[in-house]
Short mmCIF file of N, CA and C in Angstrom, two decimals:
data_model
loop_
_atom_site.label_atom_id
_atom_site.label_comp_id
_atom_site.label_asym_id
_atom_site.label_seq_id
_atom_site.Cartn_x
_atom_site.Cartn_y
_atom_site.Cartn_z
N MET W 1 -31.86 -25.53 35.58
CA MET W 1 -30.22 -25.13 35.26
C MET W 1 -29.41 -25.25 34.21
N ASN W 2 -29.14 -24.26 33.67
CA ASN W 2 -27.99 -25.10 32.24
C ASN W 2 -27.16 -25.52 32.57
N ALA W 3 -25.98 -25.54 31.50
CA ALA W 3 -25.01 -26.44 31.85
C ALA W 3 -24.24 -25.82 31.95
N GLY W 4 -22.76 -26.61 32.94
CA GLY W 4 -22.06 -25.80 33.84
C GLY W 4 -20.79 -25.43 33.01
N SER W 5 -20.01 -23.52 33.32
CA SER W 5 -18.87 -23.60 33.39
C SER W 5 -17.96 -22.70 34.13
N ALA W 6 -16.32 -22.80 34.21
CA ALA W 6 -15.83 -22.64 35.17
C ALA W 6 -15.33 -20.87 34.83
N VAL W 7 -15.08 -20.74 35.80
CA VAL W 7 -14.55 -19.15 36.61
C VAL W 7 -13.65 -19.11 38.11
N THR W 8 -12.51 -18.72 37.49
CA THR W 8 -11.93 -18.33 39.72
C THR W 8 -11.36 -17.28 39.53
N LEU W 9 -12.05 -17.89 41.51
CA LEU W 9 -11.57 -17.01 41.93
C LEU W 9 -10.23 -16.83 42.35
N LYS W 10 -9.51 -15.19 42.44
CA LYS W 10 -8.24 -15.72 42.61
C LYS W 10 -7.48 -14.70 43.53
N ARG W 11 -7.54 -14.20 44.62
CA ARG W 11 -7.10 -12.77 45.80
C ARG W 11 -7.69 -11.62 44.52
N GLY W 12 -9.47 -11.68 44.95
CA GLY W 12 -10.08 -11.17 45.06
C GLY W 12 -10.76 -10.56 43.83
N ALA W 13 -10.62 -11.26 43.00
CA ALA W 13 -11.19 -10.22 41.63
C ALA W 13 -10.50 -11.99 41.02
N LEU W 14 -12.97 -11.90 40.67
CA LEU W 14 -12.88 -13.20 39.45
C LEU W 14 -12.60 -13.32 37.88
N TYR W 15 -11.83 -14.31 37.58
CA TYR W 15 -11.52 -14.86 35.87
C TYR W 15 -12.75 -14.83 35.14
N LEU W 16 -12.79 -14.68 34.42
CA LEU W 16 -13.87 -15.48 33.32
C LEU W 16 -13.39 -15.31 32.57
N GLY W 17 -13.09 -16.97 30.99
CA GLY W 17 -13.15 -16.83 30.42
C GLY W 17 -14.11 -16.23 29.17
N CYS W 18 -13.71 -15.77 28.15
CA CYS W 18 -14.10 -14.91 27.09
C CYS W 18 -15.71 -16.16 26.51
N ASP W 19 -15.90 -17.24 26.75
CA ASP W 19 -16.41 -17.53 26.28
C ASP W 19 -17.77 -17.68 27.40
N VAL W 20 -16.77 -17.70 28.44
CA VAL W 20 -18.18 -17.47 29.53
C VAL W 20 -18.79 -15.69 28.64
N CYS W 21 -17.65 -15.31 28.95
CA CYS W 21 -18.35 -13.54 28.58
C CYS W 21 -19.34 -14.00 27.84
N ASP W 22 -18.89 -14.08 26.81
CA ASP W 22 -20.16 -14.52 25.45
C ASP W 22 -20.69 -14.83 25.41
N ARG W 23 -21.39 -16.17 25.85
CA ARG W 23 -22.24 -16.67 26.85
C ARG W 23 -23.02 -16.20 27.54
N TYR W 24 -23.19 -15.41 28.47
CA TYR W 24 -23.48 -14.82 29.17
C TYR W 24 -23.97 -13.34 29.81
N PHE W 25 -22.40 -13.16 29.25
CA PHE W 25 -22.91 -11.19 29.69
C PHE W 25 -21.28 -10.46 28.19
N ALA W 26 -22.14 -11.17 27.52
CA ALA W 26 -22.15 -10.24 25.77
C ALA W 26 -22.32 -8.73 25.87
N GLY W 27 -21.87 -8.23 25.48
CA GLY W 27 -22.20 -6.43 25.10
C GLY W 27 -22.30 -5.70 26.14
N LEU W 28 -21.99 -6.35 27.72
CA LEU W 28 -22.07 -6.22 29.21
C LEU W 28 -20.86 -5.05 28.99
N GLU W 29 -20.77 -4.40 31.05
CA GLU W 29 -19.55 -3.86 30.64
C GLU W 29 -19.82 -4.39 32.42
N ALA W 30 -20.59 -4.84 33.20
CA ALA W 30 -20.36 -4.97 35.00
C ALA W 30 -21.58 -5.90 35.51
N VAL W 31 -21.94 -6.15 36.42
CA VAL W 31 -22.04 -7.27 36.98
C VAL W 31 -21.97 -7.20 37.95
N ILE W 32 -23.07 -7.85 38.94
CA ILE W 32 -23.30 -8.19 40.44
C ILE W 32 -23.49 -8.69 41.11
N LEU W 33 -22.25 -8.48 41.92
CA LEU W 33 -22.05 -9.55 42.88
C LEU W 33 -23.14 -10.18 43.93
N LEU W 34 -23.69 -10.87 44.38
CA LEU W 34 -25.05 -10.66 45.32
C LEU W 34 -24.78 -12.45 46.04
N ARG W 35 -24.18 -13.04 47.25
CA ARG W 35 -24.52 -13.80 48.35
C ARG W 35 -25.59 -13.92 48.36
N ARG W 36 -25.91 -15.49 48.28
CA ARG W 36 -26.94 -15.93 48.95
C ARG W 36 -27.05 -16.96 49.26
N GLY W 37 -28.01 -17.42 50.44
CA GLY W 37 -27.31 -17.76 51.12
C GLY W 37 -25.58 -18.63 51.04
N GLN W 38 -24.77 -20.41 50.70
CA GLN W 38 -23.30 -20.29 50.51
C GLN W 38 -23.46 -19.89 49.58
N ASP W 39 -24.23 -19.49 48.28
CA ASP W 39 -24.02 -19.83 46.94
C ASP W 39 -23.71 -17.85 46.81
N LEU W 40 -23.00 -17.49 45.31
CA LEU W 40 -22.29 -16.90 44.44
C LEU W 40 -23.66 -16.51 43.66
N CYS W 41 -23.41 -15.68 43.23
CA CYS W 41 -24.84 -15.58 42.15
C CYS W 41 -23.93 -13.61 41.49
N ILE W 42 -23.48 -14.48 40.19
CA ILE W 42 -23.37 -13.23 39.08
C ILE W 42 -24.17 -12.93 38.32
N LEU W 43 -24.90 -11.42 38.54
CA LEU W 43 -25.79 -11.39 38.04
C LEU W 43 -25.42 -10.29 36.66
N PRO W 44 -26.45 -10.10 35.22
CA PRO W 44 -25.30 -9.09 34.62
C PRO W 44 -26.58 -8.02 34.61
N VAL W 45 -26.01 -6.87 35.18
CA VAL W 45 -25.93 -5.29 34.16
C VAL W 45 -26.43 -4.99 33.37
N LYS W 46 -28.43 -4.66 33.47
CA LYS W 46 -27.64 -4.62 31.12
C LYS W 46 -28.21 -2.47 30.98
N HIS W 47 -27.71 -1.86 32.30
CA HIS W 47 -27.83 -0.02 32.75
C HIS W 47 -26.26 -0.08 33.47
N ALA W 48 -25.48 1.03 32.94
CA ALA W 48 -24.25 0.77 33.25
C ALA W 48 -25.15 1.78 34.36
N ALA W 49 -26.51 2.78 35.11
CA ALA W 49 -26.67 3.23 36.08
C ALA W 49 -27.46 2.59 37.07
N ALA W 50 -26.79 1.46 36.70
CA ALA W 50 -27.16 0.55 37.69
C ALA W 50 -25.78 -0.25 39.17
N GLY W 51 -24.85 0.29 38.91
CA GLY W 51 -23.45 -0.08 39.38
C GLY W 51 -23.00 -1.18 38.78
N GLY W 52 -22.55 -1.72 40.22
CA GLY W 52 -22.24 -3.41 40.31
C GLY W 52 -20.36 -3.16 40.13
N TYR W 53 -19.98 -4.39 39.76
CA TYR W 53 -18.98 -4.33 39.19
C TYR W 53 -18.81 -4.26 37.82
N LEU W 54 -17.43 -3.90 37.43
CA LEU W 54 -16.72 -3.56 36.05
C LEU W 54 -15.84 -4.95 36.00
N LEU W 55 -16.73 -5.07 34.35
CA LEU W 55 -16.45 -6.41 33.89
C LEU W 55 -15.31 -6.63 32.76
N LYS W 56 -13.61 -5.56 33.46
CA LYS W 56 -12.73 -5.19 32.49
C LYS W 56 -11.93 -6.18 32.04
N LEU W 57 -11.65 -6.39 30.38
CA LEU W 57 -10.81 -6.31 29.45
C LEU W 57 -9.42 -7.00 30.21
N ARG W 58 -9.40 -8.03 29.67
CA ARG W 58 -7.81 -9.03 30.31
C ARG W 58 -7.58 -8.50 29.10
N ASN W 59 -7.28 -9.51 28.39
CA ASN W 59 -6.57 -9.89 27.65
C ASN W 59 -7.70 -9.75 25.90
N LYS W 60 -6.63 -9.97 24.71
CA LYS W 60 -6.99 -9.92 23.71
C LYS W 60 -7.93 -10.89 22.94
N ALA W 61 -7.75 -11.64 23.75
CA ALA W 61 -8.33 -13.45 23.37
C ALA W 61 -9.92 -12.45 24.05
N GLY W 62 -9.93 -11.49 24.95
CA GLY W 62 -11.03 -11.15 25.14
C GLY W 62 -12.30 -11.70 26.43
N ASP W 63 -10.92 -13.03 27.45
CA ASP W 63 -11.42 -12.65 28.69
C ASP W 63 -11.44 -11.54 29.55
N ARG W 64 -11.58 -11.68 30.90
CA ARG W 64 -12.23 -10.16 31.51
C ARG W 64 -11.95 -10.53 33.15
N VAL W 65 -12.60 -10.03 33.87
CA VAL W 65 -11.35 -9.80 35.02
C VAL W 65 -12.50 -8.83 35.78
N VAL W 66 -13.19 -9.37 36.92
CA VAL W 66 -14.02 -8.06 38.19
C VAL W 66 -12.69 -8.00 38.91
N HIS W 67 -12.51 -7.17 39.17
CA HIS W 67 -11.82 -6.64 41.08
C HIS W 67 -12.99 -6.42 41.91
N ALA W 68 -13.07 -7.06 42.76
CA ALA W 68 -14.24 -7.60 44.14
C ALA W 68 -13.84 -7.88 45.48
N PRO W 69 -12.30 -7.00 45.22
CA PRO W 69 -12.16 -7.84 46.80
C PRO W 69 -13.06 -7.42 48.33
N ASP W 70 -13.20 -6.65 48.21
CA ASP W 70 -13.51 -6.27 48.91
C ASP W 70 -15.16 -6.34 49.42
N PHE W 71 -16.15 -6.57 48.52
CA PHE W 71 -16.48 -8.37 48.49
C PHE W 71 -16.04 -9.50 49.01
N PHE W 72 -15.22 -10.29 48.63
CA PHE W 72 -15.06 -10.95 49.13
C PHE W 72 -14.70 -10.83 50.50
N ARG W 73 -13.85 -10.28 50.36
CA ARG W 73 -13.90 -10.48 52.45
C ARG W 73 -15.06 -9.81 53.16
N GLU W 74 -15.60 -9.17 52.73
CA GLU W 74 -17.22 -8.73 52.93
C GLU W 74 -17.80 -9.74 53.78
N HIS W 75 -17.69 -11.51 52.58
CA HIS W 75 -18.18 -12.73 52.66
C HIS W 75 -17.63 -14.12 53.34
N GLY W 76 -16.48 -12.79 54.18
CA GLY W 76 -15.73 -13.95 54.74
C GLY W 76 -14.25 -14.84 54.09
N ILE W 77 -14.32 -14.61 52.30
CA ILE W 77 -13.10 -15.60 51.62
C ILE W 77 -11.56 -14.56 52.14
N ASP W 78 -10.20 -14.87 51.67
CA ASP W 78 -9.73 -13.86 52.27
C ASP W 78 -8.39 -13.84 51.05
N ASP W 79 -8.79 -12.65 51.12
CA ASP W 79 -7.42 -12.21 50.16
C ASP W 79 -6.45 -13.40 49.34
N ASN W 80 -5.88 -13.74 49.76
CA ASN W 80 -4.99 -15.20 49.14
C ASN W 80 -5.63 -16.32 48.45
N ALA W 81 -7.15 -16.85 48.87
CA ALA W 81 -7.44 -17.48 47.97
C ALA W 81 -7.31 -17.30 46.86
N VAL W 82 -7.28 -18.64 46.58
CA VAL W 82 -7.49 -19.04 45.80
C VAL W 82 -8.30 -20.62 44.99
N LEU W 83 -9.39 -20.30 44.05
CA LEU W 83 -10.49 -21.54 43.82
C LEU W 83 -11.26 -21.07 41.94
N ASP W 84 -11.39 -21.95 42.20
CA ASP W 84 -11.45 -22.88 40.86
C ASP W 84 -13.02 -23.02 41.06
N LEU W 85 -14.72 -21.57 40.50
CA LEU W 85 -16.16 -22.34 40.78
C LEU W 85 -16.06 -22.42 40.18
N SER W 86 -16.66 -24.18 39.75
CA SER W 86 -17.67 -24.99 39.23
C SER W 86 -19.03 -23.26 38.70
N VAL W 87 -19.57 -23.11 37.92
CA VAL W 87 -20.91 -22.53 37.66
C VAL W 87 -21.68 -22.25 36.60
N VAL W 88 -22.96 -22.17 36.99
CA VAL W 88 -24.00 -22.28 35.98
C VAL W 88 -25.16 -21.41 36.14
N TRP W 89 -25.92 -21.05 34.85
CA TRP W 89 -26.61 -20.09 35.16
C TRP W 89 -28.04 -20.52 34.78
N SER W 90 -28.62 -19.89 35.74
CA SER W 90 -30.35 -19.91 36.49
C SER W 90 -30.93 -18.87 35.87
N THR W 91 -32.19 -19.57 35.15
CA THR W 91 -32.60 -18.43 34.83
C THR W 91 -33.85 -18.43 36.02
N GLU W 92 -33.96 -19.63 36.78
CA GLU W 92 -34.78 -18.98 38.21
C GLU W 92 -33.95 -17.18 38.76
N GLN W 93 -33.33 -17.60 38.62
CA GLN W 93 -32.45 -16.45 39.68
C GLN W 93 -31.84 -15.72 38.38
N ALA W 94 -31.96 -15.79 36.93
CA ALA W 94 -31.59 -14.68 36.03
C ALA W 94 -29.50 -14.15 36.50
N ALA W 95 -28.82 -15.46 36.81
CA ALA W 95 -27.78 -15.23 37.69
C ALA W 95 -26.29 -16.60 36.97
N LEU W 96 -26.02 -16.24 36.91
CA LEU W 96 -24.24 -17.66 36.63
C LEU W 96 -24.54 -17.78 38.22
N VAL W 97 -24.24 -19.18 38.91
CA VAL W 97 -24.85 -19.21 40.27
C VAL W 97 -23.43 -20.45 40.44
N SER W 98 -22.31 -19.96 41.44
CA SER W 98 -21.57 -21.04 42.54
C SER W 98 -22.35 -21.46 43.16
N ALA W 99 -22.56 -22.63 43.15
CA ALA W 99 -22.82 -23.32 44.39
C ALA W 99 -21.63 -24.01 45.69
N GLY W 100 -22.45 -23.02 46.62
CA GLY W 100 -21.44 -23.21 48.33
C GLY W 100 -19.76 -22.63 48.02
N VAL W 101 -20.01 -21.76 46.77
CA VAL W 101 -18.60 -20.93 47.11
C VAL W 101 -18.54 -20.31 49.14
N PHE W 102 -18.77 -20.03 49.31
CA PHE W 102 -18.96 -19.24 50.79
C PHE W 102 -19.11 -20.46 51.86
N GLY W 103 -19.40 -22.17 51.14
CA GLY W 103 -18.59 -22.29 51.98
C GLY W 103 -17.38 -23.66 52.60
N LEU W 104 -16.85 -23.19 51.45
CA LEU W 104 -15.50 -23.91 51.09
C LEU W 104 -14.47 -22.84 51.63
N GLN W 105 -14.04 -22.04 52.63
CA GLN W 105 -13.22 -21.04 53.06
C GLN W 105 -13.53 -20.22 54.34
N THR W 106 -13.53 -20.26 55.36
CA THR W 106 -14.15 -19.68 56.17
C THR W 106 -13.12 -18.40 57.02
#
């Protein structure tokens, strides 16, 4: 795994700074969210037809937001949760991974 960054989970949405998006999701419009055990995996979507959650532009600085309250609700994260998540790129999983997210709140 590579060096870490941070994202924020707030009210069912993931907030990603432009540094994270530029490094891991440059030129992409969507990501796929997966739960692997207690970990959250954020995978890049190379082709729009593959689906996923939109990486919506949040501000002029290039920060992005992924609205996915249905995904987090389905996996036991309360709609009012606000969590700062540490993330690292995993070449093995081809994803940005936040370890233990689903063990933080029931």
